[in-house]
Amino acid sequence: MSEPITSKRGNFAARSLDLEAGRVDMNHGGGGRAMAQLVAELFQAEFNNPFLAQGNDAALLPSAAGQLVMTTDAYVVSPLFFPGGDIGSLAVHGTINDIAMVGARPLYLSAAFVIEEGLPLADLARIVASMARASREAGVPVVTGDTKVVERGKADGLFITTTGVGTVPEGIIFSGDRIRSGDAILLSGSIGDHGVAIMSAREGLSFNAPIESDSAALHDLVTAMIAAVPEIRCLRDPTRGGLAATLNELATQSELGFVIEETAIPINPVVRGACEILGLDPLGIANEGKLIAFCPPEHAAMLLSVMQAHPLGRDAAIIGTAGQDPRNFVRLRTSLGTERVVDWLFGSQLPRIC
């Protein structure tokens, strides 16, 4: 049974939580005074909003017009902090983006925390503050949640699960099976930044220029794209498995094949260099602030213009075309004029990155 994330502030203990030097212990998940204090002094204080303040087992929310959309995702990234973000902001951005990829407007989030005994309270406070800031900036509040504390060694610090609810207007249907032969394939920006940023933080690597995660909420960009080109067939964010896995998934779903141009795919030169040194394929590295769009070819130029006018799409490019292919292959036309098949990765190049 879940406990409400909210609790009335009160005299939980003689002293407030020691958010500088304290650590999470099993009492913080025991359902008693210590847990109530953690919830009130950290989670409620950071996520504070009228829905959360109801303090019940579930948030009572006003209904909204349109089709209801719901998604959920678990975040287990290691390390918890990385250049350009942390597990808290990542959990907000990732779930908002999942909602946005079907053309929906995200409305509310829930958050469940599995916290390992011994996690410094300072780290937890920093993550919760980052998560609250990300939700405020996106305009999507965290309205309910849950906390659990598990024994030392059983959660690698912190796991977060977020669920999102949104609405999509009538007439908006984005899906892989709506892609048609001849459709243009657009990418909103450079790929591989998130995965390489995580890897550099994990392994203590440094490069000539800093590499930061691209973690960001894409719903405002999607709103602008839909307003300009409602004929969009499909949107998808290339997270785990990167551009390669996402395009292969969509090729199978659409029963088509795709040809993408190597020279058209935006890649940060530092990311490209890091991948060459480490033997990684940037096409297979996860992203957390990019999207792929498919649209009829006659609307591609307009859609590209709208994407490039948005801060999160300024490096957008048309990278390829959908076509008939009974094998549903994704092929890369290289800078040398040759072609190679972009296959699914077997496993993952980089574990625990989202």
mmCIF file of C-alpha atoms in Angstrom:
data_model
loop_
_atom_site.group_PDB
_atom_site.id
_atom_site.type_symbol
_atom_site.label_atom_id
_atom_site.label_comp_id
_atom_site.label_asym_id
_atom_site.label_seq_id
_atom_site.Cartn_x
_atom_site.Cartn_y
_atom_site.Cartn_z
ATOM 1 C CA MET A 1 0.000 0.000 0.000
ATOM 2 C CA SER A 2 1.353 3.412 -0.836
ATOM 3 C CA GLU A 3 1.533 6.272 1.607
ATOM 4 C CA PRO A 4 0.630 9.814 0.606
ATOM 5 C CA ILE A 5 3.716 11.847 -0.198
ATOM 6 C CA THR A 6 2.141 14.732 1.662
ATOM 7 C CA SER A 7 1.772 15.107 5.358
ATOM 8 C CA LYS A 8 0.888 18.042 7.517
ATOM 9 C CA ARG A 9 3.864 19.851 8.896
ATOM 10 C CA GLY A 10 4.198 19.390 12.605
ATOM 11 C CA ASN A 11 6.532 18.665 15.496
ATOM 12 C CA PHE A 12 7.934 15.437 14.095
ATOM 13 C CA ALA A 13 11.155 15.650 16.054
ATOM 14 C CA ALA A 14 12.992 17.969 18.365
ATOM 15 C CA ARG A 15 15.266 18.989 15.473
ATOM 16 C CA SER A 16 14.809 19.349 11.720
ATOM 17 C CA LEU A 17 16.399 16.897 9.293
ATOM 18 C CA ASP A 18 20.141 17.303 8.976
ATOM 19 C CA LEU A 19 20.185 17.862 5.203
ATOM 20 C CA GLU A 20 23.904 18.562 5.201
ATOM 21 C CA ALA A 21 25.395 15.613 7.063
ATOM 22 C CA GLY A 22 22.489 13.231 7.723
ATOM 23 C CA ARG A 23 21.809 9.944 5.933
ATOM 24 C CA VAL A 24 18.682 8.005 5.084
ATOM 25 C CA ASP A 25 18.055 5.135 7.502
ATOM 26 C CA MET A 26 15.414 2.434 7.707
ATOM 27 C CA ASN A 27 13.297 4.584 10.033
ATOM 28 C CA HIS A 28 12.694 6.980 7.136
ATOM 29 C CA GLY A 29 10.684 4.273 5.426
ATOM 30 C CA GLY A 30 9.018 2.759 8.474
ATOM 31 C CA GLY A 31 5.760 4.666 8.312
ATOM 32 C CA GLY A 32 6.319 6.483 11.582
ATOM 33 C CA ARG A 33 7.479 9.857 12.790
ATOM 34 C CA ALA A 34 10.804 9.789 10.915
ATOM 35 C CA MET A 35 9.109 9.083 7.596
ATOM 36 C CA ALA A 36 6.521 11.785 8.154
ATOM 37 C CA GLN A 37 9.315 14.238 8.906
ATOM 38 C CA LEU A 38 11.217 13.264 5.725
ATOM 39 C CA VAL A 39 8.074 13.670 3.644
ATOM 40 C CA ALA A 40 7.088 16.991 5.162
ATOM 41 C CA GLU A 41 10.501 18.657 5.358
ATOM 42 C CA LEU A 42 11.833 17.488 1.999
ATOM 43 C CA PHE A 43 9.274 16.177 -0.508
ATOM 44 C CA GLN A 44 6.301 18.329 0.451
ATOM 45 C CA ALA A 45 8.466 21.398 0.831
ATOM 46 C CA GLU A 46 9.994 21.040 -2.642
ATOM 47 C CA PHE A 47 6.998 19.772 -4.648
ATOM 48 C CA ASN A 48 4.495 22.010 -2.900
ATOM 49 C CA ASN A 49 1.317 22.584 -4.964
ATOM 50 C CA PRO A 50 -2.435 22.596 -4.232
ATOM 51 C CA PHE A 51 -2.978 19.009 -5.401
ATOM 52 C CA LEU A 52 -0.155 17.625 -3.286
ATOM 53 C CA ALA A 53 -1.337 19.668 -0.331
ATOM 54 C CA GLN A 54 -4.612 17.702 -0.255
ATOM 55 C CA GLY A 55 -2.696 15.135 1.777
ATOM 56 C CA ASN A 56 -4.824 12.142 0.788
ATOM 57 C CA ASP A 57 -3.874 8.721 -0.571
ATOM 58 C CA ALA A 58 -4.655 9.981 -4.079
ATOM 59 C CA ALA A 59 -4.802 13.441 -5.631
ATOM 60 C CA LEU A 60 -8.199 14.756 -6.706
ATOM 61 C CA LEU A 61 -7.695 16.383 -10.120
ATOM 62 C CA PRO A 62 -9.983 18.395 -12.426
ATOM 63 C CA SER A 63 -10.920 16.638 -15.645
ATOM 64 C CA ALA A 64 -9.743 18.000 -18.994
ATOM 65 C CA ALA A 65 -11.093 17.805 -22.527
ATOM 66 C CA GLY A 66 -9.606 15.386 -25.031
ATOM 67 C CA GLN A 67 -8.332 11.833 -24.941
ATOM 68 C CA LEU A 68 -6.556 10.823 -21.753
ATOM 69 C CA VAL A 69 -2.922 9.721 -22.084
ATOM 70 C CA MET A 70 -0.945 7.910 -19.389
ATOM 71 C CA THR A 71 2.627 6.616 -19.255
ATOM 72 C CA THR A 72 5.116 5.381 -16.663
ATOM 73 C CA ASP A 73 8.872 4.898 -16.565
ATOM 74 C CA ALA A 74 11.559 3.855 -14.066
ATOM 75 C CA TYR A 75 14.920 5.644 -13.797
ATOM 76 C CA VAL A 76 18.006 3.807 -12.552
ATOM 77 C CA VAL A 77 20.839 5.944 -13.890
ATOM 78 C CA SER A 78 24.359 5.634 -12.489
ATOM 79 C CA PRO A 79 25.880 7.959 -11.364
ATOM 80 C CA LEU A 80 22.949 9.861 -9.870
ATOM 81 C CA PHE A 81 24.538 13.199 -10.853
ATOM 82 C CA PHE A 82 26.037 13.826 -14.278
ATOM 83 C CA PRO A 83 26.981 16.830 -16.444
ATOM 84 C CA GLY A 84 23.758 18.551 -17.457
ATOM 85 C CA GLY A 85 21.429 16.868 -14.994
ATOM 86 C CA ASP A 86 20.666 14.203 -12.427
ATOM 87 C CA ILE A 87 18.216 11.358 -11.902
ATOM 88 C CA GLY A 88 15.535 13.784 -10.621
ATOM 89 C CA SER A 89 15.347 16.125 -13.608
ATOM 90 C CA LEU A 90 15.816 13.140 -15.915
ATOM 91 C CA ALA A 91 12.740 11.433 -14.409
ATOM 92 C CA VAL A 92 10.619 14.528 -15.050
ATOM 93 C CA HIS A 93 11.885 15.151 -18.586
ATOM 94 C CA GLY A 94 11.674 11.516 -19.674
ATOM 95 C CA THR A 95 8.062 11.034 -18.645
ATOM 96 C CA ILE A 96 6.924 14.396 -20.033
ATOM 97 C CA ASN A 97 8.549 13.478 -23.346
ATOM 98 C CA ASP A 98 6.803 10.109 -23.480
ATOM 99 C CA ILE A 99 3.485 11.955 -23.196
ATOM 100 C CA ALA A 100 4.482 14.600 -25.741
ATOM 101 C CA MET A 101 5.453 11.990 -28.353
ATOM 102 C CA VAL A 102 1.785 11.124 -28.921
ATOM 103 C CA GLY A 103 0.912 14.789 -29.347
ATOM 104 C CA ALA A 104 -0.492 15.168 -25.839
ATOM 105 C CA ARG A 105 -0.217 18.017 -23.375
ATOM 106 C CA PRO A 106 1.274 16.724 -20.106
ATOM 107 C CA LEU A 107 -0.782 17.691 -17.061
ATOM 108 C CA TYR A 108 0.378 15.838 -13.948
ATOM 109 C CA LEU A 109 3.140 13.596 -12.662
ATOM 110 C CA SER A 110 3.404 11.117 -9.823
ATOM 111 C CA ALA A 111 6.747 10.044 -8.362
ATOM 112 C CA ALA A 112 7.787 6.949 -6.399
ATOM 113 C CA PHE A 113 11.196 6.847 -4.679
ATOM 114 C CA VAL A 114 13.037 3.664 -3.689
ATOM 115 C CA ILE A 115 15.846 4.975 -1.458
ATOM 116 C CA GLU A 116 18.801 2.933 -0.264
ATOM 117 C CA GLU A 117 19.662 3.055 3.406
ATOM 118 C CA GLY A 118 22.744 5.233 3.878
ATOM 119 C CA LEU A 119 22.098 7.655 1.003
ATOM 120 C CA PRO A 120 23.268 11.098 2.162
ATOM 121 C CA LEU A 121 20.290 13.345 2.856
ATOM 122 C CA ALA A 122 22.176 16.124 1.079
ATOM 123 C CA ASP A 123 22.157 14.077 -2.156
ATOM 124 C CA LEU A 124 18.473 13.245 -1.779
ATOM 125 C CA ALA A 125 17.633 16.893 -1.111
ATOM 126 C CA ARG A 126 19.625 18.013 -4.157
ATOM 127 C CA ILE A 127 17.836 15.505 -6.381
ATOM 128 C CA VAL A 128 14.358 16.356 -5.071
ATOM 129 C CA ALA A 129 15.046 20.078 -5.532
ATOM 130 C CA SER A 130 16.207 19.452 -9.104
ATOM 131 C CA MET A 131 13.130 17.358 -9.814
ATOM 132 C CA ALA A 132 10.819 20.023 -8.382
ATOM 133 C CA ARG A 133 12.566 22.725 -10.420
ATOM 134 C CA ALA A 134 12.217 20.688 -13.621
ATOM 135 C CA SER A 135 8.499 20.117 -13.038
ATOM 136 C CA ARG A 136 7.902 23.812 -12.305
ATOM 137 C CA GLU A 137 9.798 24.904 -15.413
ATOM 138 C CA ALA A 138 7.757 22.459 -17.493
ATOM 139 C CA GLY A 139 4.483 23.504 -15.857
ATOM 140 C CA VAL A 140 3.699 19.903 -14.933
ATOM 141 C CA PRO A 141 3.328 19.446 -11.153
ATOM 142 C CA VAL A 142 4.091 16.316 -9.140
ATOM 143 C CA VAL A 143 0.710 15.741 -7.499
ATOM 144 C CA THR A 144 1.198 12.480 -5.617
ATOM 145 C CA GLY A 145 3.887 9.950 -4.821
ATOM 146 C CA ASP A 146 5.398 7.389 -2.524
ATOM 147 C CA THR A 147 8.646 6.681 -0.696
ATOM 148 C CA LYS A 148 10.244 3.382 0.298
ATOM 149 C CA VAL A 149 13.580 2.747 2.021
ATOM 150 C CA VAL A 150 15.409 -0.532 1.352
ATOM 151 C CA GLU A 151 18.435 -2.068 3.055
ATOM 152 C CA ARG A 152 21.957 -0.966 2.209
ATOM 153 C CA GLY A 153 23.227 -2.478 -1.052
ATOM 154 C CA LYS A 154 19.802 -3.123 -2.600
ATOM 155 C CA ALA A 155 19.083 0.037 -4.634
ATOM 156 C CA ASP A 156 22.368 1.588 -5.769
ATOM 157 C CA GLY A 157 21.430 4.824 -4.039
ATOM 158 C CA LEU A 158 18.087 5.766 -5.501
ATOM 159 C CA PHE A 159 15.535 4.548 -8.034
ATOM 160 C CA ILE A 160 12.704 6.826 -9.200
ATOM 161 C CA THR A 161 9.522 5.836 -11.021
ATOM 162 C CA THR A 162 7.395 8.589 -12.547
ATOM 163 C CA THR A 163 3.936 8.302 -14.056
ATOM 164 C CA GLY A 164 2.512 11.026 -16.259
ATOM 165 C CA VAL A 165 -1.013 11.940 -17.310
ATOM 166 C CA GLY A 166 -1.940 14.219 -20.202
ATOM 167 C CA THR A 167 -4.567 14.859 -22.829
ATOM 168 C CA VAL A 168 -4.365 14.789 -26.586
ATOM 169 C CA PRO A 169 -6.811 16.838 -28.692
ATOM 170 C CA GLU A 170 -9.315 15.041 -30.905
ATOM 171 C CA GLY A 171 -7.912 14.410 -34.376
ATOM 172 C CA ILE A 172 -4.274 14.129 -33.276
ATOM 173 C CA ILE A 173 -3.035 10.571 -33.854
ATOM 174 C CA PHE A 174 0.705 9.952 -33.982
ATOM 175 C CA SER A 175 1.827 6.377 -34.458
ATOM 176 C CA GLY A 176 4.488 4.380 -36.228
ATOM 177 C CA ASP A 177 1.929 2.575 -38.381
ATOM 178 C CA ARG A 178 0.879 5.936 -39.899
ATOM 179 C CA ILE A 179 4.280 6.453 -41.571
ATOM 180 C CA ARG A 180 4.014 6.284 -45.358
ATOM 181 C CA SER A 181 6.520 5.637 -48.145
ATOM 182 C CA GLY A 182 8.123 8.931 -49.169
ATOM 183 C CA ASP A 183 7.775 10.565 -45.746
ATOM 184 C CA ALA A 184 10.649 12.750 -44.615
ATOM 185 C CA ILE A 185 12.545 11.871 -41.436
ATOM 186 C CA LEU A 186 13.567 14.813 -39.236
ATOM 187 C CA LEU A 187 15.806 14.843 -36.155
ATOM 188 C CA SER A 188 15.606 17.711 -33.642
ATOM 189 C CA GLY A 189 19.335 17.952 -32.872
ATOM 190 C CA SER A 190 22.651 16.279 -32.154
ATOM 191 C CA ILE A 191 22.694 12.706 -30.891
ATOM 192 C CA GLY A 192 24.711 10.867 -28.270
ATOM 193 C CA ASP A 193 25.249 13.727 -25.800
ATOM 194 C CA HIS A 194 23.362 12.109 -22.907
ATOM 195 C CA GLY A 195 25.021 8.715 -23.113
ATOM 196 C CA VAL A 196 28.535 10.113 -23.468
ATOM 197 C CA ALA A 197 27.947 12.587 -20.611
ATOM 198 C CA ILE A 198 26.868 9.720 -18.342
ATOM 199 C CA MET A 199 29.816 7.591 -19.374
ATOM 200 C CA SER A 200 32.311 10.404 -18.789
ATOM 201 C CA ALA A 201 30.934 11.027 -15.288
ATOM 202 C CA ARG A 202 30.930 7.309 -14.463
ATOM 203 C CA GLU A 203 34.428 6.602 -15.697
ATOM 204 C CA GLY A 204 36.016 9.933 -14.738
ATOM 205 C CA LEU A 205 36.864 10.751 -18.358
ATOM 206 C CA SER A 206 37.491 14.259 -19.625
ATOM 207 C CA PHE A 207 37.557 15.606 -23.159
ATOM 208 C CA ASN A 208 38.821 18.771 -24.828
ATOM 209 C CA ALA A 209 35.393 20.374 -24.360
ATOM 210 C CA PRO A 210 32.724 19.490 -21.772
ATOM 211 C CA ILE A 211 29.900 17.183 -22.840
ATOM 212 C CA GLU A 212 26.561 17.673 -21.116
ATOM 213 C CA SER A 213 23.398 15.603 -21.214
ATOM 214 C CA ASP A 214 20.693 16.906 -23.542
ATOM 215 C CA SER A 215 18.011 16.099 -20.946
ATOM 216 C CA ALA A 216 15.060 18.442 -21.559
ATOM 217 C CA ALA A 217 11.258 18.515 -21.702
ATOM 218 C CA LEU A 218 10.127 18.603 -25.327
ATOM 219 C CA HIS A 219 6.402 19.321 -24.982
ATOM 220 C CA ASP A 220 6.658 23.014 -25.936
ATOM 221 C CA LEU A 221 8.617 22.125 -29.071
ATOM 222 C CA VAL A 222 6.004 19.498 -29.953
ATOM 223 C CA THR A 223 3.180 22.021 -29.473
ATOM 224 C CA ALA A 224 4.825 24.403 -31.944
ATOM 225 C CA MET A 225 5.393 21.580 -34.443
ATOM 226 C CA ILE A 226 1.767 20.412 -34.300
ATOM 227 C CA ALA A 227 0.444 23.954 -34.695
ATOM 228 C CA ALA A 228 2.491 24.450 -37.875
ATOM 229 C CA VAL A 229 2.226 20.955 -39.373
ATOM 230 C CA PRO A 230 -0.739 18.938 -38.054
ATOM 231 C CA GLU A 231 -0.007 16.415 -40.822
ATOM 232 C CA ILE A 232 2.882 14.949 -38.766
ATOM 233 C CA ARG A 233 2.619 11.155 -38.932
ATOM 234 C CA CYS A 234 4.715 10.098 -35.963
ATOM 235 C CA LEU A 235 6.996 11.406 -33.206
ATOM 236 C CA ARG A 236 9.414 9.341 -31.129
ATOM 237 C CA ASP A 237 12.230 10.191 -28.714
ATOM 238 C CA PRO A 238 15.376 8.111 -29.333
ATOM 239 C CA THR A 239 16.227 7.197 -25.739
ATOM 240 C CA ARG A 240 17.562 3.739 -24.846
ATOM 241 C CA GLY A 241 19.112 2.195 -27.953
ATOM 242 C CA GLY A 242 19.452 5.623 -29.549
ATOM 243 C CA LEU A 243 18.618 6.570 -33.113
ATOM 244 C CA ALA A 244 19.394 3.061 -34.404
ATOM 245 C CA ALA A 245 16.965 1.199 -32.160
ATOM 246 C CA THR A 246 14.212 3.789 -32.550
ATOM 247 C CA LEU A 247 14.343 3.758 -36.352
ATOM 248 C CA ASN A 248 14.418 -0.045 -36.447
ATOM 249 C CA GLU A 249 11.400 -0.150 -34.145
ATOM 250 C CA LEU A 250 9.500 2.268 -36.383
ATOM 251 C CA ALA A 251 10.540 0.470 -39.573
ATOM 252 C CA THR A 252 9.044 -2.719 -38.181
ATOM 253 C CA GLN A 253 5.895 -0.956 -36.982
ATOM 254 C CA SER A 254 5.353 0.826 -40.305
ATOM 255 C CA GLU A 255 6.381 -2.220 -42.424
ATOM 256 C CA LEU A 256 8.657 0.096 -44.422
ATOM 257 C CA GLY A 257 12.392 0.713 -44.764
ATOM 258 C CA PHE A 258 14.334 3.910 -44.040
ATOM 259 C CA VAL A 259 17.400 5.444 -45.698
ATOM 260 C CA ILE A 260 19.283 8.001 -43.602
ATOM 261 C CA GLU A 261 22.179 10.214 -44.698
ATOM 262 C CA GLU A 262 25.323 10.080 -42.556
ATOM 263 C CA THR A 263 26.315 13.626 -43.471
ATOM 264 C CA ALA A 264 22.889 14.986 -42.448
ATOM 265 C CA ILE A 265 22.829 13.525 -38.924
ATOM 266 C CA PRO A 266 23.915 16.205 -36.423
ATOM 267 C CA ILE A 267 26.567 14.992 -33.993
ATOM 268 C CA ASN A 268 28.569 17.174 -31.617
ATOM 269 C CA PRO A 269 32.219 16.918 -32.794
ATOM 270 C CA VAL A 270 33.347 16.202 -29.225
ATOM 271 C CA VAL A 271 30.806 13.387 -28.931
ATOM 272 C CA ARG A 272 31.915 12.025 -32.289
ATOM 273 C CA GLY A 273 35.537 12.103 -31.178
ATOM 274 C CA ALA A 274 34.740 10.407 -27.868
ATOM 275 C CA CYS A 275 32.840 7.662 -29.679
ATOM 276 C CA GLU A 276 35.742 7.068 -32.078
ATOM 277 C CA ILE A 277 38.199 6.773 -29.179
ATOM 278 C CA LEU A 278 35.973 4.441 -27.186
ATOM 279 C CA GLY A 279 34.701 2.357 -30.072
ATOM 280 C CA LEU A 280 31.063 3.391 -29.645
ATOM 281 C CA ASP A 281 28.488 3.946 -32.375
ATOM 282 C CA PRO A 282 26.765 7.302 -31.754
ATOM 283 C CA LEU A 283 23.688 5.980 -33.562
ATOM 284 C CA GLY A 284 23.172 3.536 -30.672
ATOM 285 C CA ILE A 285 23.683 5.930 -27.750
ATOM 286 C CA ALA A 286 20.716 7.178 -25.710
ATOM 287 C CA ASN A 287 19.368 10.728 -25.869
ATOM 288 C CA GLU A 288 16.995 12.434 -23.414
ATOM 289 C CA GLY A 289 16.122 15.696 -25.177
ATOM 290 C CA LYS A 290 15.764 14.825 -28.841
ATOM 291 C CA LEU A 291 12.916 13.638 -31.051
ATOM 292 C CA ILE A 292 12.437 12.067 -34.456
ATOM 293 C CA ALA A 293 9.544 13.252 -36.631
ATOM 294 C CA PHE A 294 7.989 11.777 -39.772
ATOM 295 C CA CYS A 295 5.876 13.940 -42.067
ATOM 296 C CA PRO A 296 4.759 14.049 -45.714
ATOM 297 C CA PRO A 297 7.596 15.379 -47.895
ATOM 298 C CA GLU A 298 5.679 18.506 -48.933
ATOM 299 C CA HIS A 299 5.568 19.642 -45.270
ATOM 300 C CA ALA A 300 9.163 18.814 -44.371
ATOM 301 C CA ALA A 301 10.636 22.266 -45.055
ATOM 302 C CA MET A 302 7.966 24.003 -42.968
ATOM 303 C CA LEU A 303 8.378 21.553 -40.103
ATOM 304 C CA LEU A 304 12.150 21.941 -40.178
ATOM 305 C CA SER A 305 11.820 25.722 -40.052
ATOM 306 C CA VAL A 306 9.551 25.570 -37.004
ATOM 307 C CA MET A 307 11.868 23.142 -35.219
ATOM 308 C CA GLN A 308 14.955 25.277 -35.900
ATOM 309 C CA ALA A 309 13.157 28.347 -34.538
ATOM 310 C CA HIS A 310 12.773 26.640 -31.135
ATOM 311 C CA PRO A 311 15.722 26.547 -28.689
ATOM 312 C CA LEU A 312 15.445 22.764 -28.374
ATOM 313 C CA GLY A 313 15.391 22.255 -32.140
ATOM 314 C CA ARG A 314 17.889 24.792 -33.426
ATOM 315 C CA ASP A 315 20.152 22.030 -34.824
ATOM 316 C CA ALA A 316 17.275 20.107 -36.405
ATOM 317 C CA ALA A 317 17.857 18.458 -39.767
ATOM 318 C CA ILE A 318 16.116 16.330 -42.370
ATOM 319 C CA ILE A 319 18.087 13.104 -42.137
ATOM 320 C CA GLY A 320 16.338 10.645 -44.451
ATOM 321 C CA THR A 321 13.307 9.184 -46.158
ATOM 322 C CA ALA A 322 10.920 6.305 -45.647
ATOM 323 C CA GLY A 323 10.422 3.862 -48.508
ATOM 324 C CA GLN A 324 9.238 0.421 -49.504
ATOM 325 C CA ASP A 325 11.392 -2.420 -48.151
ATOM 326 C CA PRO A 326 9.977 -5.892 -47.405
ATOM 327 C CA ARG A 327 12.880 -6.529 -44.991
ATOM 328 C CA ASN A 328 12.199 -3.296 -43.071
ATOM 329 C CA PHE A 329 15.873 -2.384 -43.080
ATOM 330 C CA VAL A 330 17.306 0.903 -41.862
ATOM 331 C CA ARG A 331 20.189 1.800 -44.172
ATOM 332 C CA LEU A 332 22.821 4.480 -43.709
ATOM 333 C CA ARG A 333 24.192 6.190 -46.810
ATOM 334 C CA THR A 334 27.736 7.050 -45.790
ATOM 335 C CA SER A 335 29.818 10.093 -46.639
ATOM 336 C CA LEU A 336 31.719 7.868 -49.127
ATOM 337 C CA GLY A 337 28.548 7.050 -51.020
ATOM 338 C CA THR A 338 28.307 3.474 -49.776
ATOM 339 C CA GLU A 339 25.462 1.988 -47.759
ATOM 340 C CA ARG A 340 25.371 -0.139 -44.630
ATOM 341 C CA VAL A 341 22.540 -1.578 -42.607
ATOM 342 C CA VAL A 342 21.934 0.089 -39.246
ATOM 343 C CA ASP A 343 20.909 -2.879 -37.140
ATOM 344 C CA TRP A 344 19.505 -3.228 -33.649
ATOM 345 C CA LEU A 345 22.163 -3.300 -30.957
ATOM 346 C CA PHE A 346 22.668 -6.610 -29.218
ATOM 347 C CA GLY A 347 22.293 -5.551 -25.595
ATOM 348 C CA SER A 348 23.443 -2.073 -24.655
ATOM 349 C CA GLN A 349 26.649 -0.148 -25.310
ATOM 350 C CA LEU A 350 26.294 1.717 -22.009
ATOM 351 C CA PRO A 351 24.323 0.220 -19.092
ATOM 352 C CA ARG A 352 22.191 2.209 -16.617
ATOM 353 C CA ILE A 353 22.013 5.530 -18.409
ATOM 354 C CA CYS A 354 18.306 6.371 -18.153
#
